mmCIF file of C-alpha atoms in Angstrom:
data_model
loop_
_atom_site.group_PDB
_atom_site.id
_atom_site.type_symbol
_atom_site.label_atom_id
_atom_site.label_comp_id
_atom_site.label_asym_id
_atom_site.label_seq_id
_atom_site.Cartn_x
_atom_site.Cartn_y
_atom_site.Cartn_z
ATOM 1 C CA MET W 1 0.000 0.000 0.000
ATOM 2 C CA LYS W 2 1.544 3.284 -1.094
ATOM 3 C CA GLN W 3 -0.640 5.450 1.139
ATOM 4 C CA LYS W 4 1.249 7.024 4.028
ATOM 5 C CA LEU W 5 -0.573 7.008 7.365
ATOM 6 C CA ILE W 6 0.319 9.832 9.742
ATOM 7 C CA PHE W 7 -1.095 9.796 13.283
ATOM 8 C CA THR W 8 -0.579 13.200 14.863
ATOM 9 C CA ASN W 9 -2.426 16.102 16.432
ATOM 10 C CA LEU W 10 0.006 18.539 14.742
ATOM 11 C CA VAL W 11 -2.070 18.454 11.570
ATOM 12 C CA GLY W 12 -0.906 21.766 10.096
ATOM 13 C CA GLN W 13 2.774 20.874 10.359
ATOM 14 C CA ALA W 14 2.126 17.432 8.897
ATOM 15 C CA LEU W 15 0.349 18.983 5.903
ATOM 16 C CA ASP W 16 3.129 21.481 5.295
ATOM 17 C CA ASP W 17 5.713 18.692 5.402
ATOM 18 C CA LEU W 18 3.716 16.635 2.902
ATOM 19 C CA VAL W 19 3.282 19.541 0.486
ATOM 20 C CA ALA W 20 7.030 20.165 0.639
ATOM 21 C CA ASP W 21 7.863 16.477 0.118
ATOM 22 C CA LEU W 22 5.499 16.206 -2.857
ATOM 23 C CA GLY W 23 6.696 19.472 -4.382
ATOM 24 C CA ALA W 24 3.123 20.527 -5.123
ATOM 25 C CA PRO W 25 3.016 23.934 -6.851
ATOM 26 C CA GLN W 26 -0.698 24.377 -6.128
ATOM 27 C CA VAL W 27 -2.913 23.144 -3.287
ATOM 28 C CA VAL W 28 -6.690 22.875 -3.526
ATOM 29 C CA ILE W 29 -8.683 22.096 -0.391
ATOM 30 C CA VAL W 30 -12.061 20.385 -0.822
ATOM 31 C CA ALA W 31 -14.354 20.841 2.173
ATOM 32 C CA ASP W 32 -18.084 20.643 2.750
ATOM 33 C CA THR W 33 -20.007 23.608 4.084
ATOM 34 C CA ASN W 34 -19.776 22.454 7.716
ATOM 35 C CA THR W 35 -16.056 21.701 7.598
ATOM 36 C CA ALA W 36 -15.349 24.959 5.786
ATOM 37 C CA GLN W 37 -17.019 26.862 8.612
ATOM 38 C CA PHE W 38 -15.739 25.023 11.682
ATOM 39 C CA VAL W 39 -12.510 23.198 10.763
ATOM 40 C CA LEU W 40 -10.893 25.010 7.841
ATOM 41 C CA PRO W 41 -10.083 28.158 9.889
ATOM 42 C CA ILE W 42 -8.160 26.000 12.389
ATOM 43 C CA LEU W 43 -6.116 24.387 9.623
ATOM 44 C CA VAL W 44 -5.481 27.700 7.861
ATOM 45 C CA ASN W 45 -4.171 29.131 11.128
ATOM 46 C CA ASP W 46 -1.769 26.182 11.611
ATOM 47 C CA SER W 47 -0.582 25.543 8.043
ATOM 48 C CA LYS W 48 1.153 27.765 5.499
ATOM 49 C CA ALA W 49 0.024 25.447 2.715
ATOM 50 C CA ALA W 50 -3.605 25.670 3.810
ATOM 51 C CA ALA W 51 -3.380 29.440 4.179
ATOM 52 C CA GLY W 52 -2.296 29.738 0.540
ATOM 53 C CA ALA W 53 -4.620 27.108 -0.868
ATOM 54 C CA ARG W 54 -7.585 27.544 -3.193
ATOM 55 C CA ILE W 55 -10.845 26.359 -1.636
ATOM 56 C CA ILE W 56 -13.653 24.325 -3.161
ATOM 57 C CA THR W 57 -16.735 24.085 -0.967
ATOM 58 C CA MET W 58 -19.269 21.339 -1.610
ATOM 59 C CA LYS W 59 -22.687 20.669 -0.112
ATOM 60 C CA SER W 60 -22.662 18.543 3.039
ATOM 61 C CA GLY W 61 -24.457 15.243 3.513
ATOM 62 C CA ASP W 62 -24.476 11.865 1.801
ATOM 63 C CA ALA W 63 -27.430 12.891 -0.368
ATOM 64 C CA ASN W 64 -25.021 15.280 -2.136
ATOM 65 C CA LYS W 65 -22.470 12.586 -2.989
ATOM 66 C CA ASN W 66 -23.806 12.576 -6.515
ATOM 67 C CA LEU W 67 -22.969 13.226 -10.146
ATOM 68 C CA ASP W 68 -24.058 16.871 -10.035
ATOM 69 C CA GLU W 69 -21.691 17.652 -7.157
ATOM 70 C CA LEU W 70 -18.879 15.704 -8.823
ATOM 71 C CA THR W 71 -19.361 17.710 -12.024
ATOM 72 C CA SER W 72 -19.233 20.905 -9.989
ATOM 73 C CA LEU W 73 -15.872 19.853 -8.523
ATOM 74 C CA TRP W 74 -14.461 19.107 -11.972
ATOM 75 C CA ARG W 75 -15.622 22.494 -13.268
ATOM 76 C CA GLN W 76 -14.074 24.348 -10.344
ATOM 77 C CA LEU W 77 -10.776 22.519 -10.797
ATOM 78 C CA ALA W 78 -10.834 23.532 -14.447
ATOM 79 C CA ALA W 79 -11.584 27.170 -13.550
ATOM 80 C CA MET W 80 -8.577 27.129 -11.199
ATOM 81 C CA GLU W 81 -6.433 25.755 -14.042
ATOM 82 C CA ALA W 82 -5.508 22.787 -11.892
ATOM 83 C CA THR W 83 -2.964 20.386 -13.362
ATOM 84 C CA ARG W 84 -1.884 16.829 -12.612
ATOM 85 C CA SER W 85 0.729 18.252 -10.242
ATOM 86 C CA THR W 86 -1.912 20.101 -8.202
ATOM 87 C CA LEU W 87 -2.452 18.525 -4.777
ATOM 88 C CA VAL W 88 -6.065 18.013 -3.678
ATOM 89 C CA VAL W 89 -6.578 17.995 0.094
ATOM 90 C CA ASN W 90 -9.868 16.421 1.165
ATOM 91 C CA LEU W 91 -10.781 17.978 4.504
ATOM 92 C CA GLY W 92 -13.880 16.448 6.039
ATOM 93 C CA GLY W 93 -15.820 13.249 6.514
ATOM 94 C CA GLY W 94 -16.313 10.272 4.246
ATOM 95 C CA VAL W 95 -18.481 12.140 1.758
ATOM 96 C CA VAL W 96 -15.660 14.610 1.125
ATOM 97 C CA SER W 97 -12.946 11.955 0.770
ATOM 98 C CA ASP W 98 -15.164 9.767 -1.451
ATOM 99 C CA LEU W 99 -16.213 12.607 -3.726
ATOM 100 C CA GLY W 100 -12.992 14.625 -3.632
ATOM 101 C CA GLY W 101 -10.954 11.474 -4.126
ATOM 102 C CA PHE W 102 -13.054 10.459 -7.141
ATOM 103 C CA ALA W 103 -12.704 13.936 -8.649
ATOM 104 C CA ALA W 104 -8.925 13.848 -8.142
ATOM 105 C CA ALA W 105 -8.616 10.313 -9.525
ATOM 106 C CA THR W 106 -10.453 11.175 -12.737
ATOM 107 C CA TYR W 107 -9.601 14.826 -13.483
ATOM 108 C CA LYS W 108 -6.845 14.893 -16.119
ATOM 109 C CA ARG W 109 -6.568 11.107 -15.551
ATOM 110 C CA GLY W 110 -5.356 11.481 -12.020
ATOM 111 C CA MET W 111 -4.140 14.049 -9.507
ATOM 112 C CA LYS W 112 -2.440 13.491 -6.172
ATOM 113 C CA CYS W 113 -4.571 13.893 -3.078
ATOM 114 C CA VAL W 114 -4.304 13.800 0.715
ATOM 115 C CA ASN W 115 -7.103 13.026 3.135
ATOM 116 C CA ILE W 116 -7.520 14.844 6.442
ATOM 117 C CA PRO W 117 -10.494 13.152 8.106
ATOM 118 C CA THR W 118 -12.526 15.223 10.538
ATOM 119 C CA THR W 119 -14.867 12.445 11.703
ATOM 120 C CA VAL W 120 -14.244 9.103 13.380
ATOM 121 C CA LEU W 121 -15.870 7.290 10.462
ATOM 122 C CA ALA W 122 -13.645 8.951 7.892
ATOM 123 C CA ALA W 123 -10.535 8.360 10.012
ATOM 124 C CA VAL W 124 -11.002 4.594 10.231
ATOM 125 C CA ASP W 125 -12.755 3.928 6.940
ATOM 126 C CA ALA W 126 -13.171 6.313 4.022
ATOM 127 C CA SER W 127 -9.804 8.085 4.299
ATOM 128 C CA VAL W 128 -7.830 4.826 4.136
ATOM 129 C CA GLY W 129 -7.685 2.279 1.362
ATOM 130 C CA GLY W 130 -8.300 4.137 -1.879
ATOM 131 C CA LYS W 131 -12.016 3.549 -2.471
ATOM 132 C CA THR W 132 -13.625 6.603 -4.046
ATOM 133 C CA GLY W 133 -17.051 7.109 -5.537
ATOM 134 C CA ILE W 134 -20.530 8.553 -5.590
ATOM 135 C CA ASN W 135 -24.090 7.382 -5.160
ATOM 136 C CA PHE W 136 -26.064 6.840 -8.362
ATOM 137 C CA ASN W 137 -29.596 5.915 -9.324
ATOM 138 C CA GLY W 138 -30.693 5.918 -5.693
ATOM 139 C CA LEU W 139 -28.046 3.385 -4.600
ATOM 140 C CA LYS W 140 -24.892 3.717 -2.515
ATOM 141 C CA ASN W 141 -21.458 4.016 -4.126
ATOM 142 C CA GLN W 142 -22.458 2.725 -7.547
ATOM 143 C CA LEU W 143 -19.843 4.755 -9.467
ATOM 144 C CA GLY W 144 -16.239 4.944 -8.383
ATOM 145 C CA THR W 145 -12.687 3.735 -8.642
ATOM 146 C CA PHE W 146 -9.784 2.441 -6.570
ATOM 147 C CA SER W 147 -7.256 5.265 -6.239
ATOM 148 C CA GLU W 148 -5.043 5.517 -3.177
ATOM 149 C CA PRO W 149 -4.302 8.980 -1.779
ATOM 150 C CA GLU W 150 -0.728 9.943 -1.102
ATOM 151 C CA ALA W 151 -1.414 10.083 2.619
ATOM 152 C CA ALA W 152 -3.969 10.397 5.369
ATOM 153 C CA ILE W 153 -3.299 12.677 8.325
ATOM 154 C CA ILE W 154 -5.285 11.167 11.193
ATOM 155 C CA SER W 155 -5.834 12.999 14.469
ATOM 156 C CA THR W 156 -8.458 13.375 17.178
ATOM 157 C CA ILE W 157 -8.354 17.170 17.506
ATOM 158 C CA PHE W 158 -11.592 17.659 15.582
ATOM 159 C CA PHE W 159 -13.629 14.963 17.319
ATOM 160 C CA ASN W 160 -14.677 16.716 20.529
ATOM 161 C CA THR W 161 -16.999 18.989 18.556
ATOM 162 C CA LEU W 162 -18.726 16.130 16.734
ATOM 163 C CA PRO W 163 -22.353 15.283 17.446
ATOM 164 C CA GLN W 164 -22.829 12.053 19.374
ATOM 165 C CA GLN W 165 -24.323 10.351 16.322
ATOM 166 C CA GLN W 166 -21.204 10.954 14.236
ATOM 167 C CA VAL W 167 -18.888 9.526 16.893
ATOM 168 C CA LEU W 168 -21.002 6.386 17.164
ATOM 169 C CA SER W 169 -21.272 6.113 13.395
ATOM 170 C CA GLY W 170 -17.503 5.909 13.063
ATOM 171 C CA TYR W 171 -17.167 3.584 16.013
ATOM 172 C CA ALA W 172 -19.309 0.982 14.228
ATOM 173 C CA GLU W 173 -16.587 0.575 11.602
ATOM 174 C CA MET W 174 -14.070 0.112 14.405
ATOM 175 C CA LEU W 175 -16.277 -2.633 15.849
ATOM 176 C CA LYS W 176 -16.210 -4.303 12.438
ATOM 177 C CA HIS W 177 -12.416 -4.195 12.393
ATOM 178 C CA GLY W 178 -12.367 -5.713 15.883
ATOM 179 C CA LEU W 179 -14.573 -8.586 14.727
ATOM 180 C CA LEU W 180 -12.195 -9.203 11.822
ATOM 181 C CA GLU W 181 -9.023 -9.002 13.949
ATOM 182 C CA ASP W 182 -9.180 -11.004 17.190
ATOM 183 C CA GLU W 183 -10.954 -11.359 20.533
ATOM 184 C CA ALA W 184 -8.497 -9.062 22.358
ATOM 185 C CA THR W 185 -9.050 -6.185 19.919
ATOM 186 C CA LEU W 186 -12.820 -6.651 19.990
ATOM 187 C CA GLY W 187 -12.790 -6.851 23.788
ATOM 188 C CA LYS W 188 -11.045 -3.469 24.087
ATOM 189 C CA LEU W 189 -13.629 -1.891 21.806
ATOM 190 C CA LEU W 190 -16.580 -3.381 23.673
ATOM 191 C CA ALA W 191 -15.082 -2.154 26.953
ATOM 192 C CA TYR W 192 -14.843 1.436 25.665
ATOM 193 C CA SER W 193 -17.698 3.923 25.770
ATOM 194 C CA PRO W 194 -17.932 6.328 22.818
ATOM 195 C CA VAL W 195 -20.917 8.043 24.460
ATOM 196 C CA TYR W 196 -20.894 11.558 25.905
ATOM 197 C CA PRO W 197 -20.067 12.711 28.569
ATOM 198 C CA ILE W 198 -17.766 9.705 29.134
ATOM 199 C CA PHE W 199 -16.217 9.949 25.673
ATOM 200 C CA ASP W 200 -12.726 11.472 25.510
ATOM 201 C CA SER W 201 -11.272 11.860 22.042
ATOM 202 C CA ALA W 202 -7.632 11.689 23.183
ATOM 203 C CA SER W 203 -8.146 8.235 24.685
ATOM 204 C CA LEU W 204 -9.666 7.110 21.395
ATOM 205 C CA LEU W 205 -6.488 7.689 19.347
ATOM 206 C CA PRO W 206 -4.744 4.353 20.146
ATOM 207 C CA LEU W 207 -7.945 2.468 19.349
ATOM 208 C CA ILE W 208 -8.215 4.358 16.051
ATOM 209 C CA GLU W 209 -4.596 3.605 15.179
ATOM 210 C CA ALA W 210 -5.151 -0.107 15.856
ATOM 211 C CA SER W 211 -8.368 -0.052 13.823
ATOM 212 C CA VAL W 212 -6.718 1.663 10.868
ATOM 213 C CA GLY W 213 -3.926 -0.896 11.120
ATOM 214 C CA VAL W 214 -6.417 -3.716 10.593
ATOM 215 C CA LYS W 215 -7.809 -2.113 7.457
ATOM 216 C CA ALA W 216 -4.384 -1.089 6.140
ATOM 217 C CA ARG W 217 -3.032 -4.636 6.375
ATOM 218 C CA ILE W 218 -6.043 -6.006 4.504
ATOM 219 C CA VAL W 219 -5.884 -3.304 1.810
ATOM 220 C CA GLU W 220 -2.149 -3.808 1.326
ATOM 221 C CA ALA W 221 -2.770 -7.487 0.622
ATOM 222 C CA ASP W 222 -5.689 -6.842 -1.766
ATOM 223 C CA LEU W 223 -6.139 -3.264 -3.004
ATOM 224 C CA THR W 224 -8.777 -3.953 -5.667
ATOM 225 C CA GLU W 225 -10.997 -6.275 -3.622
ATOM 226 C CA THR W 226 -10.454 -9.513 -5.516
ATOM 227 C CA GLY W 227 -10.120 -11.605 -2.359
ATOM 228 C CA LEU W 228 -9.222 -10.772 1.239
ATOM 229 C CA ARG W 229 -10.443 -7.162 1.071
ATOM 230 C CA LYS W 230 -13.969 -8.484 0.704
ATOM 231 C CA ALA W 231 -13.747 -9.229 4.427
ATOM 232 C CA LEU W 232 -14.173 -5.493 5.023
ATOM 233 C CA ASN W 233 -17.719 -5.839 3.679
ATOM 234 C CA LEU W 234 -18.762 -7.534 6.916
ATOM 235 C CA GLY W 235 -22.041 -5.949 8.037
ATOM 236 C CA HIS W 236 -22.379 -3.911 4.863
ATOM 237 C CA THR W 237 -24.653 -6.026 2.661
ATOM 238 C CA ILE W 238 -27.495 -5.687 5.136
ATOM 239 C CA GLY W 239 -26.219 -2.338 6.438
ATOM 240 C CA HIS W 240 -26.349 -0.720 2.990
ATOM 241 C CA ALA W 241 -29.806 -2.192 2.435
ATOM 242 C CA LEU W 242 -31.043 -0.652 5.691
ATOM 243 C CA GLU W 243 -29.443 2.658 4.734
ATOM 244 C CA SER W 244 -31.045 2.663 1.263
ATOM 245 C CA PHE W 245 -34.382 1.600 2.773
ATOM 246 C CA SER W 246 -34.247 4.511 5.211
ATOM 247 C CA TYR W 247 -34.134 6.914 2.263
ATOM 248 C CA THR W 248 -37.352 5.437 0.897
ATOM 249 C CA ARG W 249 -38.887 6.170 4.285
ATOM 250 C CA LYS W 250 -37.605 9.749 3.893
ATOM 251 C CA SER W 251 -35.891 9.392 7.265
ATOM 252 C CA PRO W 252 -32.215 8.645 6.503
ATOM 253 C CA ILE W 253 -30.108 6.829 9.072
ATOM 254 C CA ALA W 254 -26.383 7.372 9.573
ATOM 255 C CA HIS W 255 -24.099 4.968 7.729
ATOM 256 C CA GLY W 256 -22.416 3.683 10.866
ATOM 257 C CA TYR W 257 -25.714 2.997 12.594
ATOM 258 C CA ALA W 258 -26.815 0.970 9.567
ATOM 259 C CA VAL W 259 -23.520 -0.921 9.705
ATOM 260 C CA ALA W 260 -23.961 -1.633 13.432
ATOM 261 C CA TRP W 261 -27.392 -3.153 12.821
ATOM 262 C CA GLY W 262 -26.057 -4.898 9.722
ATOM 263 C CA LEU W 263 -23.254 -6.425 11.789
ATOM 264 C CA VAL W 264 -25.740 -7.847 14.282
ATOM 265 C CA THR W 265 -27.845 -9.380 11.504
ATOM 266 C CA GLU W 266 -24.862 -10.775 9.630
ATOM 267 C CA LEU W 267 -23.506 -12.272 12.856
ATOM 268 C CA VAL W 268 -26.887 -13.992 13.128
ATOM 269 C CA LEU W 269 -26.364 -15.360 9.606
ATOM 270 C CA SER W 270 -22.839 -16.354 10.649
ATOM 271 C CA HIS W 271 -24.274 -18.268 13.611
ATOM 272 C CA LEU W 272 -26.900 -20.000 11.481
ATOM 273 C CA GLN W 273 -24.558 -20.915 8.620
ATOM 274 C CA LEU W 274 -21.072 -21.172 10.118
ATOM 275 C CA GLY W 275 -21.628 -21.758 13.832
ATOM 276 C CA PHE W 276 -20.445 -18.341 15.026
ATOM 277 C CA PRO W 277 -20.564 -18.577 18.854
ATOM 278 C CA SER W 278 -23.932 -17.659 20.349
ATOM 279 C CA GLU W 279 -22.371 -15.974 23.391
ATOM 280 C CA GLU W 280 -20.313 -13.639 21.168
ATOM 281 C CA LEU W 281 -23.410 -12.824 19.136
ATOM 282 C CA HIS W 282 -25.424 -11.915 22.227
ATOM 283 C CA ARG W 283 -22.577 -9.858 23.744
ATOM 284 C CA PHE W 284 -22.193 -7.888 20.543
ATOM 285 C CA ALA W 285 -25.934 -7.407 20.081
ATOM 286 C CA GLU W 286 -26.303 -6.100 23.642
ATOM 287 C CA TYR W 287 -23.540 -3.535 23.042
ATOM 288 C CA VAL W 288 -25.206 -2.347 19.830
ATOM 289 C CA LEU W 289 -28.641 -2.147 21.436
ATOM 290 C CA HIS W 290 -27.263 -0.171 24.400
ATOM 291 C CA ASN W 291 -25.318 2.329 22.285
ATOM 292 C CA TYR W 292 -27.192 2.489 18.961
ATOM 293 C CA GLY W 293 -30.721 1.502 19.850
ATOM 294 C CA ALA W 294 -32.668 -0.493 17.263
ATOM 295 C CA TYR W 295 -33.849 0.204 13.739
ATOM 296 C CA GLU W 296 -37.486 -0.734 13.602
ATOM 297 C CA ILE W 297 -38.503 -3.043 10.798
ATOM 298 C CA THR W 298 -41.304 -5.587 10.404
ATOM 299 C CA CYS W 299 -41.622 -8.679 8.256
ATOM 300 C CA ASP W 300 -43.520 -6.532 5.757
ATOM 301 C CA ASP W 301 -40.252 -4.671 5.082
ATOM 302 C CA TYR W 302 -38.246 -7.783 4.203
ATOM 303 C CA PRO W 303 -39.025 -7.827 0.437
ATOM 304 C CA ALA W 304 -37.823 -4.225 0.025
ATOM 305 C CA LEU W 305 -34.669 -4.909 2.053
ATOM 306 C CA ILE W 306 -33.862 -8.061 0.089
ATOM 307 C CA ALA W 307 -34.458 -6.192 -3.173
ATOM 308 C CA ALA W 308 -31.922 -3.574 -2.039
ATOM 309 C CA MET W 309 -29.438 -6.340 -1.172
ATOM 310 C CA ARG W 310 -29.754 -7.723 -4.690
ATOM 311 C CA GLN W 311 -28.587 -4.338 -6.022
ATOM 312 C CA ASP W 312 -25.449 -4.362 -3.878
ATOM 313 C CA LYS W 313 -22.320 -3.890 -5.995
ATOM 314 C CA LYS W 314 -20.642 -6.885 -4.292
ATOM 315 C CA ASN W 315 -22.994 -9.289 -6.060
ATOM 316 C CA THR W 316 -21.192 -10.779 -9.053
ATOM 317 C CA VAL W 317 -23.638 -13.555 -9.951
ATOM 318 C CA ALA W 318 -27.224 -12.807 -10.942
ATOM 319 C CA ASP W 319 -29.843 -13.540 -8.301
ATOM 320 C CA GLN W 320 -27.258 -14.295 -5.579
ATOM 321 C CA ILE W 321 -26.760 -12.110 -2.520
ATOM 322 C CA ASN W 322 -23.142 -12.047 -1.361
ATOM 323 C CA PHE W 323 -21.984 -11.728 2.244
ATOM 324 C CA THR W 324 -18.836 -11.801 4.308
ATOM 325 C CA LEU W 325 -19.554 -13.897 7.385
ATOM 326 C CA LEU W 326 -17.552 -15.055 10.417
ATOM 327 C CA GLU W 327 -16.803 -18.552 11.649
ATOM 328 C CA ALA W 328 -15.479 -16.921 14.840
ATOM 329 C CA VAL W 329 -13.974 -13.572 15.823
ATOM 330 C CA GLY W 330 -10.945 -13.109 13.576
ATOM 331 C CA LYS W 331 -12.022 -15.818 11.123
ATOM 332 C CA PRO W 332 -13.917 -14.241 8.207
ATOM 333 C CA LYS W 333 -15.257 -16.230 5.294
ATOM 334 C CA ILE W 334 -15.809 -14.296 2.081
ATOM 335 C CA ASP W 335 -18.184 -14.966 -0.819
ATOM 336 C CA CYS W 336 -20.932 -16.505 1.278
ATOM 337 C CA THR W 337 -24.487 -16.459 -0.056
ATOM 338 C CA ALA W 338 -27.884 -16.644 1.597
ATOM 339 C CA SER W 339 -31.361 -17.255 0.271
ATOM 340 C CA PRO W 340 -34.248 -14.856 0.889
ATOM 341 C CA GLU W 341 -35.615 -17.364 3.393
ATOM 342 C CA GLN W 342 -32.322 -17.457 5.304
ATOM 343 C CA ILE W 343 -32.095 -13.663 5.282
ATOM 344 C CA GLY W 344 -35.673 -13.425 6.532
ATOM 345 C CA ALA W 345 -34.853 -15.805 9.392
ATOM 346 C CA ALA W 346 -31.815 -13.695 10.314
ATOM 347 C CA LEU W 347 -33.926 -10.530 10.288
ATOM 348 C CA ASP W 348 -36.446 -12.257 12.566
ATOM 349 C CA ILE W 349 -33.683 -13.014 15.075
ATOM 350 C CA TYR W 350 -32.293 -9.471 14.721
ATOM 351 C CA ARG W 351 -35.698 -8.167 15.782
ATOM 352 C CA ASP W 352 -35.705 -10.521 18.768
ATOM 353 C CA LEU W 353 -32.215 -9.419 19.831
ATOM 354 C CA MET W 354 -33.174 -5.770 19.429
ATOM 355 C CA HIS W 355 -36.392 -6.292 21.422
ATOM 356 C CA LEU W 356 -38.561 -5.413 18.422
ATOM 357 C CA ALA W 357 -40.553 -8.596 18.020
#
């Protein structure tokens, strides 16, 4: 993996050092409206490169990770006379790194970029690994490419101002990494409380570094998701379906919350198909219920959810729904499939575990 991972709270100095090392003659910062207001002034104050950069501001929110916003980024880069040697700095959450990274990867057939995540979710997921893309035709991440950034500068200095929901959303991806790694890593995560007022961002940094390490090792072994990297899809087949379904209800749920509930349901499938330990399933489900609550669904919603799963980009064979499941903590099995009846049974048990039935 060529991407450099920098864990520091001296973000401005780290950015200046990177710009100097890369010899970038022009720096363009991509930020959403929230980040531009609350975070960009901090970076500009601490970094000479940021102070002299051109700024592109995009609309905030996953609903704006679309073709129109991507086209707007391309047009603004063109108006700034950006070249392939221009450095794009994506300052923000996963929407910014996904969209800004896709724009950089495709404009003039590829520009260098750096990610500075400002949310927990972006720090442990979107900013690392080179996946870029946009939503299309009402579905998540349908257009995109694999294009690794030059670096990610990961810190916790921006996290104390995050809403509770955003902290928990990112923490769900860390829980996924713990499930993929080993019982010790998962145990540390389940023993930690990411809930205010207990939450302290400084104490989260070592957990974030360990979590990023899990993803980085997997990505290094399989950048383009032909094998091992599929393990990172744990919780996401059902999670993405729940997320897409929430849009049809016109009441969107946060990505990480959908992943948390997707993890519970896919651990149920893991138990039913691969014998994943019942005690681990119940311990994990209790943690999710306590911290994330439950997403209310009924059996009447199953056809719509299964239809959304069929549209998931991970499905490579018609009429099959693909999952990553676990035999045990730290033992993923990729390219598993489940029938609509098996998925329905897992959703039934999810509702029982979440006290919905």
